[in-house]
Coordinates of N, CA and C and ligand atoms in Angstrom, one line a residue:
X1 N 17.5 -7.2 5.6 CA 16.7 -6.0 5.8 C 17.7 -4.8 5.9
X2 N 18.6 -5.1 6.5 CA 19.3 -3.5 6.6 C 20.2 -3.6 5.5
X3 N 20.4 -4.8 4.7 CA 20.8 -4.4 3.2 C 19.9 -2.9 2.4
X4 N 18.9 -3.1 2.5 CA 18.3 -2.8 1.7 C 17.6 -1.4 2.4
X5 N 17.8 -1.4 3.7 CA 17.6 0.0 4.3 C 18.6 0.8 4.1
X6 N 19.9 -0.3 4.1 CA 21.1 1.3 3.5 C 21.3 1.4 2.3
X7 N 20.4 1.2 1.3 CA 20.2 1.7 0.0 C 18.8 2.8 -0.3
X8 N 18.0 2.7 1.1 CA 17.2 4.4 0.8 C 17.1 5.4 1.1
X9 N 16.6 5.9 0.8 CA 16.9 7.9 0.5 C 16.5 8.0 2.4
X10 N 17.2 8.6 3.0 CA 16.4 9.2 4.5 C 15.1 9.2 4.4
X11 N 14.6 9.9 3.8 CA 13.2 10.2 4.0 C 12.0 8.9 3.1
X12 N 12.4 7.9 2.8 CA 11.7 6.8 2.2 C 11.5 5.6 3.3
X13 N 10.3 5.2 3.4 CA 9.8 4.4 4.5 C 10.1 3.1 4.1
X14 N 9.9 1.9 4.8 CA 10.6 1.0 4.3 C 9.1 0.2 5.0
X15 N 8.5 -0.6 3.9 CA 7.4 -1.3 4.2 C 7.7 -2.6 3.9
X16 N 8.1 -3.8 5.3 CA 8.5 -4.9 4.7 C 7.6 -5.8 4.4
X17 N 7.2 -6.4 3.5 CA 6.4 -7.0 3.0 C 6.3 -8.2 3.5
X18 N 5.4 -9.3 4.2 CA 5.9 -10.5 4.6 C 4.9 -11.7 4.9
X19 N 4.3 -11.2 3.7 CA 3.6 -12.2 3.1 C 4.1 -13.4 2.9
X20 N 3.1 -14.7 3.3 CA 3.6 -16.0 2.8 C 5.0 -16.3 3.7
X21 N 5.6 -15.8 5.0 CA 6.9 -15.7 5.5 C 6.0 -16.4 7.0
X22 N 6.9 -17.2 7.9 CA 6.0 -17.4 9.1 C 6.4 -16.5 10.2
X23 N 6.0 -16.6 11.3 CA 6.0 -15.5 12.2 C 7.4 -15.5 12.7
X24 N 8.2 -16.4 12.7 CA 9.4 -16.1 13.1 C 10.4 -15.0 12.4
X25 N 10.3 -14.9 10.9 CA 11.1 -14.1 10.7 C 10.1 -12.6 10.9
X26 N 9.1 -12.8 10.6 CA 8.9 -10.8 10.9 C 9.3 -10.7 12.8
X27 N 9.1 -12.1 13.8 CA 9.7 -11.6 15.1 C 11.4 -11.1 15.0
X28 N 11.9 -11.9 13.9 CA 13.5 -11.9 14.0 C 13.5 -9.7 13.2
X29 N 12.6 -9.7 12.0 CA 12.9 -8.1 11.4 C 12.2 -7.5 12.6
X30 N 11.4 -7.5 13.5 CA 10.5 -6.9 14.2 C 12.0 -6.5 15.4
X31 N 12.4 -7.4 15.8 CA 13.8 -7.3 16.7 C 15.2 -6.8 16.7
X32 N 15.0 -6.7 15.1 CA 16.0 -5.7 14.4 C 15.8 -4.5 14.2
X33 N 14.4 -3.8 15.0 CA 13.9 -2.5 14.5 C 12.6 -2.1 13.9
X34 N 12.3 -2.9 12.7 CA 11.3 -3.2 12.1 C 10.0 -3.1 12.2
X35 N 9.5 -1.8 12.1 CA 8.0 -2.1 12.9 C 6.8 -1.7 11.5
X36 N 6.7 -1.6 10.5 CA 6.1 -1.5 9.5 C 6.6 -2.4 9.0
X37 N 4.9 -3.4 8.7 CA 4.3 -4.7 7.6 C 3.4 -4.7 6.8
X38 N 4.0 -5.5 6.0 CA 2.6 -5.5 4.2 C 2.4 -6.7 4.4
X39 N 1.3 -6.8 4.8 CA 0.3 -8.0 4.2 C -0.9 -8.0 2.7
X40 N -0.9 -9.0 1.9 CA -1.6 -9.1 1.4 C -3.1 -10.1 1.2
X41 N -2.8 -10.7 1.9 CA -4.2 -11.7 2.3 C -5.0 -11.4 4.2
X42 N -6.2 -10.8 4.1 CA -7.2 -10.4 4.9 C -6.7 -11.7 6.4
X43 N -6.8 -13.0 6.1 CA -6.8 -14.1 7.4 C -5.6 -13.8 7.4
X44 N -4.0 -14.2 6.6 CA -2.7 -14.1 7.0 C -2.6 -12.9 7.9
X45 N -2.9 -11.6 7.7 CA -3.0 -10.4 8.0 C -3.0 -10.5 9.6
X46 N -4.9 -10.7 9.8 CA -5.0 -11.2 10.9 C -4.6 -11.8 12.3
X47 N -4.3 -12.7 11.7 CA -3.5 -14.3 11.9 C -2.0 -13.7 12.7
X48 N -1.6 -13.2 12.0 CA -0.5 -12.2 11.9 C -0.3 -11.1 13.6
X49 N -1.4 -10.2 12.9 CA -1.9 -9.2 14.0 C -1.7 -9.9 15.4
X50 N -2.4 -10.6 15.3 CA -3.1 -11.0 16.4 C -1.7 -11.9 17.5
X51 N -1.0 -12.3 16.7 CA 0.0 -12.9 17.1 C 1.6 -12.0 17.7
X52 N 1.6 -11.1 16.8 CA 3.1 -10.4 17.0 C 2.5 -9.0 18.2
X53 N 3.7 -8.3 18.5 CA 4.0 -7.0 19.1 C 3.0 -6.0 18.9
X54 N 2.0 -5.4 19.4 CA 1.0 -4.6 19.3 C 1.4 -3.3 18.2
X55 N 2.8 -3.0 18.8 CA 3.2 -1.4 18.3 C 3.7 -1.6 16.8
X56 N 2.9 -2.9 16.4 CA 3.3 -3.0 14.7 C 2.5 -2.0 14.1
X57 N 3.0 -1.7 13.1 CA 2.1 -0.7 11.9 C 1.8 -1.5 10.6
X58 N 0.5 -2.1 11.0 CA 0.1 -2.9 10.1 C -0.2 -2.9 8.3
X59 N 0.2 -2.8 7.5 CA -0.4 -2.1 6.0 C -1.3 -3.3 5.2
X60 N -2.2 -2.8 4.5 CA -2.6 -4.1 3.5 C -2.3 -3.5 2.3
X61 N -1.7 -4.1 1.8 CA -1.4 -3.8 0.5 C -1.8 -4.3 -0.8
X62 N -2.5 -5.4 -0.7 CA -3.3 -6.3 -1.8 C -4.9 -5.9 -2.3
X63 N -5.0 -6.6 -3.1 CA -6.5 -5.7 -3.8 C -7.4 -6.7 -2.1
X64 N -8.3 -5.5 -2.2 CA -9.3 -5.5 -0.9 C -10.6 -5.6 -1.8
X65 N -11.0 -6.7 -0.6 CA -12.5 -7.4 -1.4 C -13.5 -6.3 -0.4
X66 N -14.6 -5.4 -0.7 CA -15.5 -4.9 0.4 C -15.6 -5.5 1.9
X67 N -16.1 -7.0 1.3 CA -16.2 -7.6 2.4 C -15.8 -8.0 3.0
X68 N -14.3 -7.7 2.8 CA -13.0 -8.0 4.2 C -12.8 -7.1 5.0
X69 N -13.0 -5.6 4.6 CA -13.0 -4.7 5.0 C -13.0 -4.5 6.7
X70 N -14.2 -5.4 7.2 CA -14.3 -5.0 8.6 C -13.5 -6.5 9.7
X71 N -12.9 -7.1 8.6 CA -11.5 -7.8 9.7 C -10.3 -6.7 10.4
X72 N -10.3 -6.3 9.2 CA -8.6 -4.9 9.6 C -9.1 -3.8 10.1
X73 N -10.4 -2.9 10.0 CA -11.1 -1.6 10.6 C -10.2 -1.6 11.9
X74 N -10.4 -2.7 13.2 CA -10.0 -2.2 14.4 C -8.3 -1.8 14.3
X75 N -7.3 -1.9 13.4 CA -6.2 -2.1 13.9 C -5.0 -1.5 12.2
X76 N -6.1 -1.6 11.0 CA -4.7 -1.8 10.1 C -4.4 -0.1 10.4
X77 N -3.6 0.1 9.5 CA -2.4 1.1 9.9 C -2.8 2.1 8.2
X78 N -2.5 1.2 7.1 CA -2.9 2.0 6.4 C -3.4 1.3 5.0
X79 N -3.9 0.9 4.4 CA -4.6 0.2 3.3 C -3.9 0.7 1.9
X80 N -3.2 0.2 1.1 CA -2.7 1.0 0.0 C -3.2 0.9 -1.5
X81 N -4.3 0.1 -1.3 CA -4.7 -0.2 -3.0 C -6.5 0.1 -2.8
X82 N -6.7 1.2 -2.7 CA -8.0 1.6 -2.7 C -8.5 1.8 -4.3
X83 N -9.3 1.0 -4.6 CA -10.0 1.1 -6.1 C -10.8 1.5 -6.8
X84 N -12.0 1.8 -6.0 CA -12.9 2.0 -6.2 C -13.9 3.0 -4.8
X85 N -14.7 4.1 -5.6 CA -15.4 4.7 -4.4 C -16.2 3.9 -3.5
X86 N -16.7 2.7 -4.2 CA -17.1 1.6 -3.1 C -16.5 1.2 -2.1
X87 N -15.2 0.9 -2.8 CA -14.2 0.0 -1.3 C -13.8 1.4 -0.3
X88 N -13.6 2.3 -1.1 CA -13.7 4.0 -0.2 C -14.5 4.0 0.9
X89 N -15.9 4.0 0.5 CA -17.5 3.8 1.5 C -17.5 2.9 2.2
X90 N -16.7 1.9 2.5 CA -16.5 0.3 2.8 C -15.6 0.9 4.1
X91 N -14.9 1.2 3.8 CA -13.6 1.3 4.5 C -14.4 2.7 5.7
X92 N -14.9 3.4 5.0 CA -15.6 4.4 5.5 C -16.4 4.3 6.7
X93 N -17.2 2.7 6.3 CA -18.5 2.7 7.4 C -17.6 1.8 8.5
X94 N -17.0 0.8 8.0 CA -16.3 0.1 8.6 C -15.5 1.2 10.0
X95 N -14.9 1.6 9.3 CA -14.1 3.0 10.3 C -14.6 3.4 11.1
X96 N -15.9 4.0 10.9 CA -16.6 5.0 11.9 C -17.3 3.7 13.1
X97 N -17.5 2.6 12.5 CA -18.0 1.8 13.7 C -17.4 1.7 14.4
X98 N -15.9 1.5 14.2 CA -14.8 1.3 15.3 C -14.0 2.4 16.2
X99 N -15.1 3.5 15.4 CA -14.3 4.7 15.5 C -13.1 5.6 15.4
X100 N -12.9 5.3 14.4 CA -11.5 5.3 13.8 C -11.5 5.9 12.3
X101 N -10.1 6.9 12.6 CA -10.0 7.1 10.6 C -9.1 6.5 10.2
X102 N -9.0 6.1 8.8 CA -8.3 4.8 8.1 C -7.8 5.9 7.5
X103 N -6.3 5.5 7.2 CA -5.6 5.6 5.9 C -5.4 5.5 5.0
X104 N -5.5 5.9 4.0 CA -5.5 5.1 2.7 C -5.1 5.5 1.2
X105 N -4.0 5.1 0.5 CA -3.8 5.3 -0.5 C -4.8 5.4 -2.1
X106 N -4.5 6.0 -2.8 CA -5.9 5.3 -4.0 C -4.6 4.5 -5.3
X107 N -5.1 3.5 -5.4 CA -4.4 2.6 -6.3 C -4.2 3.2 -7.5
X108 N -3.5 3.5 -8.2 CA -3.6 4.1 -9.8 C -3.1 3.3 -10.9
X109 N -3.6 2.6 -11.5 CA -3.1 1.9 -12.7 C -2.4 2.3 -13.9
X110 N -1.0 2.3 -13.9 CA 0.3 2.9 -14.9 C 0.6 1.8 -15.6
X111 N 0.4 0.0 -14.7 CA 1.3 -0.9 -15.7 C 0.6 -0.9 -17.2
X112 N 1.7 -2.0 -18.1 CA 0.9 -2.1 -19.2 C 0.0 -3.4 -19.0
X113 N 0.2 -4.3 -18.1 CA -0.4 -5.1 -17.8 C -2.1 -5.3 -17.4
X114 N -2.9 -5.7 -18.2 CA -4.5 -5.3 -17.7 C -4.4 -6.2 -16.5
X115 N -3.8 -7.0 -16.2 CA -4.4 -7.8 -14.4 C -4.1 -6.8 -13.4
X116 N -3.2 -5.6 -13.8 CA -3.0 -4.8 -12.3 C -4.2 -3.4 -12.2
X117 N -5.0 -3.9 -10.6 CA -6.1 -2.9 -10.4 C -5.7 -1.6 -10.4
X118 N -6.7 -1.0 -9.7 CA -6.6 0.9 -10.1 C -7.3 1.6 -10.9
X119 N -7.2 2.5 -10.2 CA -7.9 3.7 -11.4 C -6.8 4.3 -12.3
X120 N -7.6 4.6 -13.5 CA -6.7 5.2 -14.4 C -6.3 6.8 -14.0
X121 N -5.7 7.5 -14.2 CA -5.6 8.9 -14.0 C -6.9 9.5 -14.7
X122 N -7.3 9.5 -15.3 CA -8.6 10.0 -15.6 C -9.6 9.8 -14.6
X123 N -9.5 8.4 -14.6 CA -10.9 7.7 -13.0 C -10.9 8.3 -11.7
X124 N -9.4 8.6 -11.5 CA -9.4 9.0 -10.3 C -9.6 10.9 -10.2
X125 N -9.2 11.4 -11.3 CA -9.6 12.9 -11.6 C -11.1 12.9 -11.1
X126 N -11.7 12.1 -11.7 CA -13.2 12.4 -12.2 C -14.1 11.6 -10.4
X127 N -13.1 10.7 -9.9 CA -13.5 10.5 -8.7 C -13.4 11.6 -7.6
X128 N -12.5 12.5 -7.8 CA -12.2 13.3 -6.6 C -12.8 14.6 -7.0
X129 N -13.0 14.7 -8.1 CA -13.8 15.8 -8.9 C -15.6 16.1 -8.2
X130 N -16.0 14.6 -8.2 CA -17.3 14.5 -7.7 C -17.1 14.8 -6.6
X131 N -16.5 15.0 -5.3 CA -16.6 15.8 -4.1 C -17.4 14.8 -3.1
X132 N -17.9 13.5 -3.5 CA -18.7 12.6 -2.3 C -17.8 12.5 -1.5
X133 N -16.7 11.9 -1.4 CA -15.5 11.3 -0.9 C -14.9 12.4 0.4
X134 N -15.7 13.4 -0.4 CA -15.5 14.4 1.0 C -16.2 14.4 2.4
X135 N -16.9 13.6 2.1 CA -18.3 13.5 3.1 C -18.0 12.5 4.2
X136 N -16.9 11.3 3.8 CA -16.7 10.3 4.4 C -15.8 10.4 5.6
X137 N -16.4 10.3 6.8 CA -15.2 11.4 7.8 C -14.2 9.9 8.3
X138 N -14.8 8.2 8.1 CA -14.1 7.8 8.7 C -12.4 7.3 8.2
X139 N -12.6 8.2 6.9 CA -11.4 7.7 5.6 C -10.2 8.6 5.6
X140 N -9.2 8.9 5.5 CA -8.0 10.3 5.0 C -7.5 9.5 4.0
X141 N -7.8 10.1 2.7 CA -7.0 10.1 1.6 C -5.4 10.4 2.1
X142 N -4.7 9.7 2.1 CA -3.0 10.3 2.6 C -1.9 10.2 1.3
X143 N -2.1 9.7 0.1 CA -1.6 9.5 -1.4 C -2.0 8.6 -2.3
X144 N -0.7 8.1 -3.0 CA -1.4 7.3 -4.2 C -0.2 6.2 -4.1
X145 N -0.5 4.8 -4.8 CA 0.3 3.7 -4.4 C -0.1 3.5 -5.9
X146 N 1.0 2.5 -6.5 CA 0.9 1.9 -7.6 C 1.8 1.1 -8.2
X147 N 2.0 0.3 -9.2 CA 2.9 -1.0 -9.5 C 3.4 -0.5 -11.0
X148 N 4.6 -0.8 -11.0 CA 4.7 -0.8 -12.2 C 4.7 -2.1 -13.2
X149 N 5.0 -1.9 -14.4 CA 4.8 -3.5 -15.3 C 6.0 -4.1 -14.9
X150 N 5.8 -5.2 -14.9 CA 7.1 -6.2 -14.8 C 7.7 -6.6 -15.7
X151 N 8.7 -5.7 -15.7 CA 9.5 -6.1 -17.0 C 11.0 -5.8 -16.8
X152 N 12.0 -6.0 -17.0 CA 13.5 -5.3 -17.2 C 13.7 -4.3 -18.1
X153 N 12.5 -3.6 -18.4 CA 12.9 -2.4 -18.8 C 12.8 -1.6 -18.3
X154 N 13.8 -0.5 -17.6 CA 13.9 0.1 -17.0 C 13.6 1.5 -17.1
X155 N 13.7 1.8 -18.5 CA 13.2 3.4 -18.7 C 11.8 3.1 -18.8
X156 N 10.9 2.2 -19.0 CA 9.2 2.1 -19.1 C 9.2 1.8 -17.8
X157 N 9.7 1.2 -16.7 CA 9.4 1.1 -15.1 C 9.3 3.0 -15.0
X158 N 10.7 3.9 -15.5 CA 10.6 4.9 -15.0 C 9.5 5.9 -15.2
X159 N 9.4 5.8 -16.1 CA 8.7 6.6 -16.9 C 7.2 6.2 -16.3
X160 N 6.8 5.0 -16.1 CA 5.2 4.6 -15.5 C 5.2 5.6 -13.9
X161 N 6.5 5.3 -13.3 CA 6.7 6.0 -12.0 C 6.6 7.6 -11.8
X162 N 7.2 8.0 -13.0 CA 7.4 9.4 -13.5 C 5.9 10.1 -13.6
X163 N 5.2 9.2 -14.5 CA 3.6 9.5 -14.5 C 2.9 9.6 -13.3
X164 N 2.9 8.6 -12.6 CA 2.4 9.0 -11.0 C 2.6 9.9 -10.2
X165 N 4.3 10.3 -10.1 CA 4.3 11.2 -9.4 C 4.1 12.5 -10.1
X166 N 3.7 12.5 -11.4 CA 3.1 13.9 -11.7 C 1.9 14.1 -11.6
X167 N 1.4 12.9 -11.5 CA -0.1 12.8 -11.3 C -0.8 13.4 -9.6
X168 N 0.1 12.7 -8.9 CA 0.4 13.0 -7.5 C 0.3 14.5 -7.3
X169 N 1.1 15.1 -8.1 CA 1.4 16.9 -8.2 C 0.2 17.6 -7.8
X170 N -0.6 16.8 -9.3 CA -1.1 17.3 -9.9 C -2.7 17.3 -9.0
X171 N -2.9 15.9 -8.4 CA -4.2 15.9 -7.3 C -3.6 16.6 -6.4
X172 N -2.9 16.5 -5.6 CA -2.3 17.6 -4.4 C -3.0 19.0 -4.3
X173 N -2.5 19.7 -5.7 CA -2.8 21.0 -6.3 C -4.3 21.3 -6.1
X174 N -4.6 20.3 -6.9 CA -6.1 20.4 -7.0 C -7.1 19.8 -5.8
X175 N -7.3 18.9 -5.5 CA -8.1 18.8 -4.4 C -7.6 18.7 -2.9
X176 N -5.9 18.6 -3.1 CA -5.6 18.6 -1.1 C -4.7 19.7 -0.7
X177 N -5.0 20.7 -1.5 CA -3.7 21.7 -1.2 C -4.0 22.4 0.3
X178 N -5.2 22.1 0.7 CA -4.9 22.5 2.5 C -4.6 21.4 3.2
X179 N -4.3 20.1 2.6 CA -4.2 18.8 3.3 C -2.7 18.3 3.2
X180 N -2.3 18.8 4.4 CA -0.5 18.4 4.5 C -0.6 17.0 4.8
X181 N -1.6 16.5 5.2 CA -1.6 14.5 5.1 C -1.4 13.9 3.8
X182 N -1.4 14.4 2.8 CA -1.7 14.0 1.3 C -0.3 14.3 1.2
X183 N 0.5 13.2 1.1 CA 2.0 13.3 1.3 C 2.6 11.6 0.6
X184 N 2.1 11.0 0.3 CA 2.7 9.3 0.7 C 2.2 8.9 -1.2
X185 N 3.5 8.4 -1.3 CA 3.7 8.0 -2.8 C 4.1 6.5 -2.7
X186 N 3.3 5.6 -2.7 CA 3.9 4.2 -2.2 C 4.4 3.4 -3.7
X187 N 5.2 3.6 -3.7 CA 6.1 2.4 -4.9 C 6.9 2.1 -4.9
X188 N 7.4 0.7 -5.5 CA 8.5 0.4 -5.5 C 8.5 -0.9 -4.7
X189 N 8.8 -2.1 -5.7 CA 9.0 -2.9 -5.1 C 10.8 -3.8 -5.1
X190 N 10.8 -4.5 -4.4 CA 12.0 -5.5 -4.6 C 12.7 -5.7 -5.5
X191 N 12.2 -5.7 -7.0 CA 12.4 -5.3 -8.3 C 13.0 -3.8 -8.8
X192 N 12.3 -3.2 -8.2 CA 11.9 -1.6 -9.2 C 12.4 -0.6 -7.8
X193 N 12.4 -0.5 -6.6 CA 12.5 0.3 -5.9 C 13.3 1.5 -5.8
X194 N 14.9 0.6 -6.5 CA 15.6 1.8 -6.7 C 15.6 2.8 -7.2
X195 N 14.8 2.7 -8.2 CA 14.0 3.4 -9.9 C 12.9 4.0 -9.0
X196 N 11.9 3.4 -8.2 CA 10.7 4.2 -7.7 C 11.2 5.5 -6.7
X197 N 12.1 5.5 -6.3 CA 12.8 6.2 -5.2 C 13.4 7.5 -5.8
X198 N 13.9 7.2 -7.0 CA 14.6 8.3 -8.1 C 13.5 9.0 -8.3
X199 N 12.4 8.6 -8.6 CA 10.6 9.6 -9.1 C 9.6 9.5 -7.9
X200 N 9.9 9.8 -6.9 CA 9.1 10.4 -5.6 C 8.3 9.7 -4.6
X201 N 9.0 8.2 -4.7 CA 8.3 7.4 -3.9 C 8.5 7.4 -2.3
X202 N 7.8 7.5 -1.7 CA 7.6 8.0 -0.3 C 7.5 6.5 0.9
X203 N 7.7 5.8 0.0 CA 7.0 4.4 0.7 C 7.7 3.4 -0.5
X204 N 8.4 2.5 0.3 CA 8.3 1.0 -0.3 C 8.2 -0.3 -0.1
X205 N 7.4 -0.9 -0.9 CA 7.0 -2.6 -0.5 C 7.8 -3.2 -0.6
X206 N 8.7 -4.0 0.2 CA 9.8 -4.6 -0.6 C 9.5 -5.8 0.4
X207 N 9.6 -7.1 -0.6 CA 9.3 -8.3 0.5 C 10.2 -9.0 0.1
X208 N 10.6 -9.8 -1.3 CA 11.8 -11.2 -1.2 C 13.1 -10.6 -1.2
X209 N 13.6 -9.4 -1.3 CA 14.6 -8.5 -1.0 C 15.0 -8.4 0.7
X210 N 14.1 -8.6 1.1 CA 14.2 -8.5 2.9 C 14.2 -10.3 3.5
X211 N 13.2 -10.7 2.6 CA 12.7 -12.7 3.9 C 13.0 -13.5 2.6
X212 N 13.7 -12.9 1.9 CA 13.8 -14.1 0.6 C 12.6 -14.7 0.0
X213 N 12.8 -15.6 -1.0 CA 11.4 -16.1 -1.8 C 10.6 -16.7 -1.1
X214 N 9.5 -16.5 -1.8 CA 7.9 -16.5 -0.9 C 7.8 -18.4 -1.4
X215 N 7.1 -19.4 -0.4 CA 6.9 -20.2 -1.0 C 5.5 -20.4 -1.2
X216 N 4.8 -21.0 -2.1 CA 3.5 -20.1 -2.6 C 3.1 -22.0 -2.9
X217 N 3.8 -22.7 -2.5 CA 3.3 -24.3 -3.0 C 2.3 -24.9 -1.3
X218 N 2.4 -23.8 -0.6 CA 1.2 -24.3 0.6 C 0.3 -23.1 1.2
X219 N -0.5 -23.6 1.8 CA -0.9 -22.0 2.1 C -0.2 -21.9 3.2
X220 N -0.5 -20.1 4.1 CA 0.2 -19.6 4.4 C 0.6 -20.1 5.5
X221 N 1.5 -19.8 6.3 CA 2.1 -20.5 7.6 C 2.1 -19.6 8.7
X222 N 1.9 -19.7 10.0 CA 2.5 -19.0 11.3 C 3.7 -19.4 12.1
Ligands
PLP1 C1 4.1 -9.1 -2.8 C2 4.0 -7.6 -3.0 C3 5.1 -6.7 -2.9 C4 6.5 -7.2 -2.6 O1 7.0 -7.9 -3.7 P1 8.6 -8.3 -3.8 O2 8.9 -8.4 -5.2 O3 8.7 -9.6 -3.0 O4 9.3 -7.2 -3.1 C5 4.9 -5.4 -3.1 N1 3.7 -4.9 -3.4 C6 2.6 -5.7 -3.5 C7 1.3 -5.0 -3.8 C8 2.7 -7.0 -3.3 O5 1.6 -7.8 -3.5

């Protein structure tokens, strides 16, 4: 972990990812400092929560089904793959029951890959354009999160990265220019981070770079 913390920029957050990892090593990173975690499955998450240090800052980072939505309402920290104005309204009602505003990135889809979610830059124009989303008091749009393709090429990583953060600019300008919370550019993983951090990434997920490889031949462990 502090490998990889003294390779970022001051001002880039360090989101350790620690999925599929058992609870001992996020107690061992949590002990080293560590207080921001990515989870990607709703029970591990939980499971998770429920178990470690309160003053964790919980994130989900994985595509979110509606109907998980009101496991994490009491506690996550900030949700980073928002897809759709439904899962928006989801997260919305969820919120306000517990009385609480959620955080939340909106997912944007740059890879060339069709399996990775998101809105396209057009989707999400034409999303924030319609003005509902304004209505939803239990949500704060806080930025935009997104993946690049997996590949070793590095000027298409940059360049997909490059797109977002102009895209970033470019909603800022247009719908949150009185909104100093509209700040958080989450990219960059284990892979790619170095590259995401060069083009305006404000946040990074970085998990087998911190707890080493994920073993994915059981389910998850505590
Ligand atoms: C698992 C995961 C990561 C971390 O991946 P590493 O390559 O292990 O750093 C980052 N972002 C998302 C959305 C993930 O699901």
């Amino acid at each position: 972990m502090q490998k990889v913390k003294a390779t970022l920029k001051p001002d880039v957050r360090l989101v350790a990812v620690s999925k599929f990892h058992p609870l001992t090593d996020l107690q061992e990173a949590y002990d080293a400092g560590q207080r921001v975690f990515g989870e990607s499955h709703v029970q591990e998450l939980v499971a998770k929560q429920e178990a470690l240090p309160k003053d964790i800052e919980w994130h989900f980072i994985g595509h979110l089904q509606t109907n998980k939505v009101k496991y994490m309402a009491s506690f996550v920290s900030l949700i980073h793959a928002v897809d759709s104005l439904k899962l928006l309204k989801e997260i919305d009602k969820q919120a306000q029951k517990v009385g609480r505003v959620i955080d939340v990135l909106l997912q944007i889809h740059v890879a060339a890959e069709e399996t990775k979610f998101g809105f396209t830059p057009d989707e999400v124009t034409e999303m924030l354009a319609e003005d509902e989303w304004r209505g939803l008091k239990g949500v704060r749009i806080v930025g935009l999160m997104a993946m690049a393709t997996n590949t070793d090429d590095e000027v298409q990583i940059a360049n997909e990265f490059e797109r977002v953060h102009e895209l970033f600019g470019q909603l800022k300008e247009r719908f949150f220019a009185t909104e100093p919370a509209f700040k958080e550019l989450s990219m960059g993983m284990s892979g790619d981070y170095l590259i995401a951090q060069e083009h305006g990434s404000t946040m990074v997920r970085v998990g087998s770079m911190v707890f080493g490889e994920r073993d994915y031949s059981q389910p998850f462990r505590l």
